mmCIF file of C-alpha atoms and ligand atoms in Angstrom:
data_model
loop_
_atom_site.group_PDB
_atom_site.id
_atom_site.type_symbol
_atom_site.label_atom_id
_atom_site.label_comp_id
_atom_site.label_asym_id
_atom_site.label_seq_id
_atom_site.Cartn_x
_atom_site.Cartn_y
_atom_site.Cartn_z
ATOM 1 C CA MET A 17 37.865 57.150 132.178
ATOM 2 C CA ILE A 18 38.846 59.127 134.302
ATOM 3 C CA SER A 19 38.075 59.160 138.197
ATOM 4 C CA ASP A 20 35.332 61.417 139.614
ATOM 5 C CA GLU A 21 37.961 63.010 141.858
ATOM 6 C CA ILE A 22 40.176 64.277 138.269
ATOM 7 C CA PHE A 23 36.760 64.871 136.660
ATOM 8 C CA LEU A 24 35.636 67.407 139.611
ATOM 9 C CA ALA A 25 38.928 68.903 139.577
ATOM 10 C CA ILE A 26 38.634 69.958 136.005
ATOM 11 C CA LYS A 27 35.460 71.436 136.460
ATOM 12 C CA LYS A 28 36.082 73.150 139.542
ATOM 13 C CA ASP A 29 39.535 75.112 138.210
ATOM 14 C CA CYS A 30 38.786 74.964 134.255
ATOM 15 C CA ASP A 31 37.568 78.225 132.441
ATOM 16 C CA PHE A 32 36.984 76.209 128.781
ATOM 17 C CA GLU A 33 36.314 80.084 127.491
ATOM 18 C CA ASP A 34 39.570 80.936 126.740
ATOM 19 C CA TYR A 35 41.166 77.172 126.770
ATOM 20 C CA THR A 36 43.963 76.365 123.734
ATOM 21 C CA SER A 37 44.611 73.303 122.405
ATOM 22 C CA GLY A 38 48.842 73.522 122.582
ATOM 23 C CA ASN A 39 50.187 72.921 125.720
ATOM 24 C CA PRO A 40 50.009 74.890 128.636
ATOM 25 C CA HIS A 41 46.129 75.229 127.309
ATOM 26 C CA ASN A 42 46.196 78.915 128.579
ATOM 27 C CA GLU A 43 44.716 77.697 131.727
ATOM 28 C CA SER A 44 45.468 78.285 135.473
ATOM 29 C CA LYS A 45 48.067 75.921 136.907
ATOM 30 C CA SER A 46 45.549 73.937 138.739
ATOM 31 C CA CYS A 47 43.578 73.348 135.629
ATOM 32 C CA ASN A 48 46.814 72.642 133.582
ATOM 33 C CA ASP A 49 47.705 69.547 136.074
ATOM 34 C CA ALA A 50 44.379 68.318 136.188
ATOM 35 C CA ILE A 51 44.164 68.460 132.564
ATOM 36 C CA ASP A 52 47.713 66.427 132.600
ATOM 37 C CA GLU A 53 46.527 63.914 135.083
ATOM 38 C CA ALA A 54 43.291 63.053 132.558
ATOM 39 C CA ILE A 55 45.236 62.681 130.027
ATOM 40 C CA ALA A 56 47.509 60.167 131.910
ATOM 41 C CA MET A 57 44.544 58.429 133.644
ATOM 42 C CA VAL A 58 43.254 57.788 129.923
ATOM 43 C CA GLY A 59 47.370 56.804 128.934
ATOM 44 C CA GLU A 60 47.889 56.043 125.416
ATOM 45 C CA TYR A 61 46.615 52.651 124.560
ATOM 46 C CA VAL A 62 43.130 54.473 124.107
ATOM 47 C CA ASP A 63 41.742 55.656 121.186
ATOM 48 C CA ASP A 64 40.891 59.092 121.710
ATOM 49 C CA TYR A 65 38.739 58.823 118.030
ATOM 50 C CA ASP A 66 37.096 55.684 119.428
ATOM 51 C CA VAL A 67 37.481 55.033 122.977
ATOM 52 C CA ILE A 68 35.922 51.584 122.690
ATOM 53 C CA ARG A 69 37.464 50.217 120.310
ATOM 54 C CA ASP A 70 41.407 47.797 120.073
ATOM 55 C CA VAL A 71 44.116 50.000 119.928
ATOM 56 C CA CYS A 72 46.547 49.465 116.880
ATOM 57 C CA TYR A 73 50.498 48.832 117.441
ATOM 58 C CA PRO A 74 51.916 50.516 114.528
ATOM 59 C CA SER A 75 55.402 49.162 114.268
ATOM 60 C CA ILE A 76 53.436 45.200 114.072
ATOM 61 C CA VAL A 77 51.678 46.774 111.414
ATOM 62 C CA MET A 78 54.455 48.625 109.339
ATOM 63 C CA GLN A 79 56.552 45.419 109.760
ATOM 64 C CA GLU A 80 53.987 43.035 108.263
ATOM 65 C CA LEU A 81 53.193 45.683 105.290
ATOM 66 C CA ARG A 82 56.508 46.148 104.115
ATOM 67 C CA LEU A 83 57.157 42.142 104.806
ATOM 68 C CA ARG A 84 54.346 40.581 102.920
ATOM 69 C CA LYS A 85 51.824 43.945 101.747
ATOM 70 C CA TYR A 86 48.912 42.881 104.017
ATOM 71 C CA VAL A 87 48.430 42.785 107.913
ATOM 72 C CA THR A 88 47.050 39.986 110.128
ATOM 73 C CA LYS A 89 43.971 41.853 112.045
ATOM 74 C CA ILE A 90 44.563 42.540 115.598
ATOM 75 C CA SER A 91 40.968 42.949 117.368
ATOM 76 C CA LEU A 92 37.763 41.201 115.715
ATOM 77 C CA GLY A 93 35.152 43.662 114.005
ATOM 78 C CA VAL A 94 36.505 46.722 112.068
ATOM 79 C CA ASP A 95 40.260 46.539 111.401
ATOM 80 C CA VAL A 96 42.056 48.980 113.930
ATOM 81 C CA CYS A 97 45.009 49.853 111.946
ATOM 82 C CA MET A 98 43.026 50.690 108.976
ATOM 83 C CA SER A 99 44.790 54.424 108.915
ATOM 84 C CA TYR A 100 48.266 52.766 108.657
ATOM 85 C CA GLU A 101 47.449 50.184 105.721
ATOM 86 C CA GLY A 102 45.704 53.099 104.139
ATOM 87 C CA ASN A 103 49.174 55.024 104.015
ATOM 88 C CA PHE A 104 50.981 51.869 102.773
ATOM 89 C CA TYR A 105 48.006 51.254 100.148
ATOM 90 C CA PHE A 106 47.579 54.542 98.432
ATOM 91 C CA ASN A 107 51.566 54.984 97.779
ATOM 92 C CA LEU A 108 51.537 52.017 96.152
ATOM 93 C CA PRO A 109 52.074 52.695 92.331
ATOM 94 C CA GLU A 110 49.642 50.637 90.638
ATOM 95 C CA VAL A 111 46.477 51.644 93.473
ATOM 96 C CA GLN A 112 47.629 55.408 92.337
ATOM 97 C CA HIS A 113 47.791 54.452 88.668
ATOM 98 C CA ALA A 114 43.817 52.327 89.087
ATOM 99 C CA LEU A 115 42.541 55.787 91.236
ATOM 100 C CA HIS A 116 44.275 57.904 88.053
ATOM 101 C CA ALA A 117 45.788 59.726 90.808
ATOM 102 C CA ASN A 118 49.543 61.365 91.456
ATOM 103 C CA ARG A 119 49.397 61.924 87.315
ATOM 104 C CA THR A 120 52.207 64.761 87.906
ATOM 105 C CA HIS A 121 54.815 62.430 89.740
ATOM 106 C CA LEU A 122 54.477 64.345 93.103
ATOM 107 C CA PRO A 123 58.073 64.583 94.744
ATOM 108 C CA TYR A 124 56.676 63.521 98.139
ATOM 109 C CA SER A 125 54.500 60.729 99.150
ATOM 110 C CA TRP A 126 50.850 60.329 100.209
ATOM 111 C CA SER A 127 49.749 60.646 103.555
ATOM 112 C CA MET A 128 46.438 61.437 105.611
ATOM 113 C CA CYS A 129 46.070 64.858 106.397
ATOM 114 C CA SER A 130 49.303 65.878 104.919
ATOM 115 C CA ASP A 131 50.995 69.693 105.621
ATOM 116 C CA VAL A 132 50.419 70.262 102.272
ATOM 117 C CA LEU A 133 47.703 71.732 101.795
ATOM 118 C CA ASN A 134 48.565 74.201 104.862
ATOM 119 C CA PHE A 135 45.947 74.144 107.084
ATOM 120 C CA THR A 136 46.528 76.902 110.174
ATOM 121 C CA GLY A 137 45.324 75.869 113.473
ATOM 122 C CA LYS A 138 43.238 78.984 114.126
ATOM 123 C CA ASP A 139 40.584 77.261 111.624
ATOM 124 C CA VAL A 140 39.726 74.587 114.145
ATOM 125 C CA TYR A 141 38.379 77.461 116.299
ATOM 126 C CA THR A 142 36.151 78.922 113.663
ATOM 127 C CA ASN A 143 32.584 78.864 114.758
ATOM 128 C CA ILE A 144 30.287 77.483 111.493
ATOM 129 C CA LEU A 145 27.110 77.626 113.400
ATOM 130 C CA PRO A 146 26.178 81.152 111.820
ATOM 131 C CA LEU A 147 26.974 79.072 108.492
ATOM 132 C CA LEU A 148 24.565 76.074 109.431
ATOM 133 C CA GLN A 149 22.154 78.992 110.009
ATOM 134 C CA ARG A 150 22.408 80.454 106.948
ATOM 135 C CA ILE A 151 21.635 77.320 105.299
ATOM 136 C CA VAL A 152 18.887 76.061 107.196
ATOM 137 C CA GLU A 153 17.219 79.764 106.628
ATOM 138 C CA GLN A 154 17.592 78.833 102.876
ATOM 139 C CA LYS A 155 15.409 75.830 103.794
ATOM 140 C CA ILE A 156 17.677 73.625 102.994
ATOM 141 C CA PRO A 157 17.843 70.668 106.022
ATOM 142 C CA VAL A 158 20.850 70.486 107.378
ATOM 143 C CA TRP A 159 21.746 67.171 109.638
ATOM 144 C CA VAL A 160 24.505 67.338 112.202
ATOM 145 C CA PHE A 161 25.723 63.794 113.369
ATOM 146 C CA SER A 162 27.869 62.209 115.837
ATOM 147 C CA GLY A 163 30.049 58.717 116.526
ATOM 148 C CA ASP A 164 29.488 58.449 120.102
ATOM 149 C CA GLN A 165 32.648 56.390 120.682
ATOM 150 C CA ASP A 166 34.531 59.536 119.562
ATOM 151 C CA SER A 167 35.915 61.744 122.657
ATOM 152 C CA VAL A 168 37.458 63.832 120.244
ATOM 153 C CA VAL A 169 34.724 65.872 118.899
ATOM 154 C CA PRO A 170 32.264 64.469 121.858
ATOM 155 C CA LEU A 171 28.789 64.146 120.795
ATOM 156 C CA LEU A 172 27.871 66.129 124.179
ATOM 157 C CA ARG A 173 28.960 69.392 123.295
ATOM 158 C CA THR A 174 27.676 69.011 119.403
ATOM 159 C CA ARG A 175 24.316 67.905 120.536
ATOM 160 C CA THR A 176 24.060 71.413 122.840
ATOM 161 C CA LEU A 177 25.279 73.142 119.985
ATOM 162 C CA VAL A 178 22.712 72.445 117.534
ATOM 163 C CA ARG A 179 19.953 72.402 120.315
ATOM 164 C CA GLU A 180 20.892 76.020 121.000
ATOM 165 C CA LEU A 181 21.785 76.913 117.607
ATOM 166 C CA ALA A 182 17.837 75.521 117.139
ATOM 167 C CA HIS A 183 16.581 77.464 120.171
ATOM 168 C CA ALA A 184 18.640 80.726 118.351
ATOM 169 C CA MET A 185 16.393 80.350 115.595
ATOM 170 C CA GLY A 186 13.172 79.576 117.380
ATOM 171 C CA LEU A 187 12.984 76.363 115.801
ATOM 172 C CA PRO A 188 10.558 74.145 117.837
ATOM 173 C CA VAL A 189 11.279 70.302 118.968
ATOM 174 C CA THR A 190 9.481 68.307 115.613
ATOM 175 C CA VAL A 191 10.919 64.869 116.490
ATOM 176 C CA PRO A 192 11.963 64.800 120.304
ATOM 177 C CA TYR A 193 15.090 62.899 121.451
ATOM 178 C CA SER A 194 14.370 59.097 120.592
ATOM 179 C CA SER A 195 16.431 56.260 119.040
ATOM 180 C CA TRP A 196 16.411 55.147 115.588
ATOM 181 C CA PHE A 197 16.630 52.108 113.615
ATOM 182 C CA ARG A 198 18.558 49.900 111.317
ATOM 183 C CA LYS A 199 18.395 46.535 110.666
ATOM 184 C CA GLY A 200 16.365 45.631 113.739
ATOM 185 C CA GLN A 201 18.681 47.611 116.382
ATOM 186 C CA VAL A 202 19.076 50.967 117.276
ATOM 187 C CA GLY A 203 21.253 53.294 115.181
ATOM 188 C CA GLY A 204 21.651 55.947 117.627
ATOM 189 C CA TRP A 205 19.407 58.745 118.843
ATOM 190 C CA ALA A 206 18.319 61.958 117.066
ATOM 191 C CA THR A 207 16.322 65.206 117.745
ATOM 192 C CA GLU A 208 14.847 66.970 115.081
ATOM 193 C CA TYR A 209 14.032 70.860 114.972
ATOM 194 C CA GLY A 210 11.788 72.513 113.039
ATOM 195 C CA ASN A 211 11.350 70.093 110.159
ATOM 196 C CA MET A 212 14.749 71.572 108.936
ATOM 197 C CA LEU A 213 17.879 70.750 111.557
ATOM 198 C CA THR A 214 18.593 67.654 112.753
ATOM 199 C CA PHE A 215 20.907 66.378 115.429
ATOM 200 C CA ALA A 216 21.957 62.178 115.121
ATOM 201 C CA THR A 217 24.265 60.083 117.582
ATOM 202 C CA VAL A 218 25.434 56.877 115.528
ATOM 203 C CA ARG A 219 26.102 53.804 118.382
ATOM 204 C CA GLY A 220 28.788 52.459 118.260
ATOM 205 C CA ALA A 221 30.684 54.830 115.818
ATOM 206 C CA SER A 222 34.051 56.304 116.137
ATOM 207 C CA HIS A 223 34.794 60.301 114.922
ATOM 208 C CA MET A 224 35.041 58.637 111.720
ATOM 209 C CA VAL A 225 31.521 57.464 111.520
ATOM 210 C CA PRO A 226 31.470 55.428 108.234
ATOM 211 C CA PHE A 227 34.587 53.501 108.981
ATOM 212 C CA SER A 228 33.333 52.361 112.270
ATOM 213 C CA GLN A 229 29.800 51.640 111.497
ATOM 214 C CA PRO A 230 29.162 51.715 107.541
ATOM 215 C CA ASP A 231 25.825 50.058 107.132
ATOM 216 C CA ARG A 232 24.556 52.808 109.776
ATOM 217 C CA ALA A 233 26.215 55.228 108.263
ATOM 218 C CA LEU A 234 24.639 54.360 105.391
ATOM 219 C CA GLY A 235 20.963 54.417 106.658
ATOM 220 C CA LEU A 236 21.813 57.867 108.281
ATOM 221 C CA PHE A 237 22.773 58.929 104.638
ATOM 222 C CA ARG A 238 20.015 57.350 102.868
ATOM 223 C CA SER A 239 17.679 58.474 105.005
ATOM 224 C CA PHE A 240 18.937 62.329 104.656
ATOM 225 C CA VAL A 241 19.232 61.969 100.800
ATOM 226 C CA LEU A 242 15.871 60.457 100.790
ATOM 227 C CA GLY A 243 14.673 63.465 102.586
ATOM 228 C CA GLN A 244 12.998 60.930 105.082
ATOM 229 C CA ARG A 245 13.223 60.944 108.938
ATOM 230 C CA LEU A 246 15.451 58.041 110.642
ATOM 231 C CA PRO A 247 13.230 55.307 110.828
ATOM 232 C CA ASN A 248 12.168 55.341 114.382
ATOM 233 C CA THR A 249 10.362 51.658 115.080
ATOM 234 C CA THR A 250 11.167 48.332 113.862
ATOM 235 C CA HIS A 251 9.028 45.192 112.649
ATOM 236 C CA ARG A 252 10.914 42.965 114.848
ATOM 237 C CA PRO A 253 9.299 42.262 118.116
ATOM 238 C CA ILE A 254 11.611 42.265 120.767
ATOM 239 C CA ASP A 255 10.432 38.673 122.681
HETATM 240 C C1 LIG B 319 44.463 83.811 127.569
HETATM 241 O O1 LIG B 319 43.439 84.007 128.866
HETATM 242 C C2 LIG B 319 43.454 85.098 128.622
HETATM 243 C C3 LIG B 319 42.286 85.243 129.761
HETATM 244 O O2 LIG B 319 41.078 84.544 130.138
HETATM 245 C C4 LIG B 319 42.796 85.594 127.483
HETATM 246 O O3 LIG B 319 42.527 87.789 127.364
HETATM 247 C C5 LIG B 319 43.749 85.488 126.439
HETATM 248 O O4 LIG B 319 43.101 86.270 125.366
HETATM 249 C C6 LIG B 319 43.814 83.959 126.093
HETATM 250 N N1 LIG B 319 44.778 83.519 124.906
HETATM 251 C C7 LIG B 319 44.685 82.888 124.360
HETATM 252 C C8 LIG B 319 45.818 82.934 123.184
HETATM 253 O O5 LIG B 319 43.451 82.306 123.940
HETATM 254 C C1 LIG B 320 53.564 60.128 93.027
HETATM 255 O O1 LIG B 320 54.206 59.532 92.434
HETATM 256 C C2 LIG B 320 55.997 59.740 92.631
HETATM 257 C C3 LIG B 320 56.386 58.162 91.458
HETATM 258 O O2 LIG B 320 55.996 59.191 90.440
HETATM 259 C C4 LIG B 320 55.865 58.717 93.693
HETATM 260 O O3 LIG B 320 57.643 59.006 94.461
HETATM 261 C C5 LIG B 320 55.110 59.844 95.329
HETATM 262 O O4 LIG B 320 55.332 59.463 96.296
HETATM 263 C C6 LIG B 320 54.121 60.072 94.534
HETATM 264 N N1 LIG B 320 53.465 61.282 95.474
HETATM 265 C C7 LIG B 320 52.205 60.960 96.155
HETATM 266 C C8 LIG B 320 51.592 62.335 96.697
HETATM 267 O O5 LIG B 320 51.438 60.353 96.089
HETATM 268 C C1 LIG B 321 53.187 76.203 103.713
HETATM 269 O O1 LIG B 321 53.250 76.772 105.231
HETATM 270 C C2 LIG B 321 54.735 77.182 105.548
HETATM 271 C C3 LIG B 321 55.170 77.882 106.684
HETATM 272 O O2 LIG B 321 54.441 78.505 106.693
HETATM 273 C C4 LIG B 321 55.795 77.484 104.144
HETATM 274 O O3 LIG B 321 56.906 77.255 104.332
HETATM 275 C C5 LIG B 321 55.156 77.048 102.730
HETATM 276 O O4 LIG B 321 55.750 77.119 101.675
HETATM 277 C C6 LIG B 321 53.736 76.816 102.891
HETATM 278 N N1 LIG B 321 53.340 75.651 101.609
HETATM 279 C C7 LIG B 321 52.571 76.156 100.420
HETATM 280 C C8 LIG B 321 52.455 74.810 99.887
HETATM 281 O O5 LIG B 321 52.013 77.380 100.619
HETATM 282 C C1 LIG B 322 7.775 57.968 115.043
HETATM 283 O O1 LIG B 322 7.340 58.537 114.593
HETATM 284 C C2 LIG B 322 6.242 59.302 114.157
HETATM 285 C C3 LIG B 322 6.329 60.016 112.714
HETATM 286 O O2 LIG B 322 7.498 60.779 112.486
HETATM 287 C C4 LIG B 322 5.370 59.230 114.773
HETATM 288 O O3 LIG B 322 3.884 59.489 115.257
HETATM 289 C C5 LIG B 322 5.386 58.059 116.195
HETATM 290 O O4 LIG B 322 4.700 58.433 117.381
HETATM 291 C C6 LIG B 322 6.774 57.892 116.456
HETATM 292 N N1 LIG B 322 6.997 56.157 117.266
HETATM 293 C C7 LIG B 322 7.891 56.386 118.651
HETATM 294 C C8 LIG B 322 8.107 55.187 118.777
HETATM 295 O O5 LIG B 322 8.366 57.406 119.139
#
């Protein structure tokens, strides 16, 4: 999504050790400029949480919801406007009633990731690897998974962090990086360390894996809950 030139400029000028997500990122001017250019190059018509998926046009959706309570699908496959419909749907009195939600008649409407819980931006930088380490040390299996169309928490860095954690804990590779299958298709790629710690990608999945690849997410979850490895073969011959 970005040019070689901008990629190289970012690599050369940015030191991500002290990067902050709020503008201007606590970086050199040349770095900030390169980042701005990269963001402009990607543009606002790409969903950062799913770079392959078509983008939603919220104004069309909101109008349709107000007029008819349902939405014409904008693109094939997953419903790209699901989060807007969700905001509408979860605020319908009959839906809240059916879910036994909001019995106290809160004075504000429901919204996704609302400010009510007062998350602090600082929490975003909390390193949870020591926590994962403690869980694995208790011999509880941990799987970390990542949709491969997500640019917000990209799989490349997550994969590296899991590998580094495994290395620090002295866990050897027990399943080398290889594809896993679901219904005759590649569901993604996975590595396992020390029979205990697994990193898996989900092919064609966004930031919210179960939303964009429900069946592959189910396959992944099933294997985890059953204490099994992800299937690394399929019975269907390719030709
Ligand atoms: C900004 O960068 C400087 C030097 O790299 C660092 O000392 C400082 O802690 C950083 N500030 C924030 C808010 O991260
Ligand atoms: C809760 O219900 C009231 C109506 O009783 C509604 O006005 C409000 O938007 C709802 N709040 C949430 C968080 O759903
Ligand atoms: C959340 O934080 C804001 C500002 O920091 C404060 O005014 C508000 O009372 C807090 N809300 C809750 C529910 O703690
Ligand atoms: C699949 O996994 C099994 C055991 O986990 C291993 O013996 C076999 O070589 C793997 N097959 C492929 C194609 O990677």
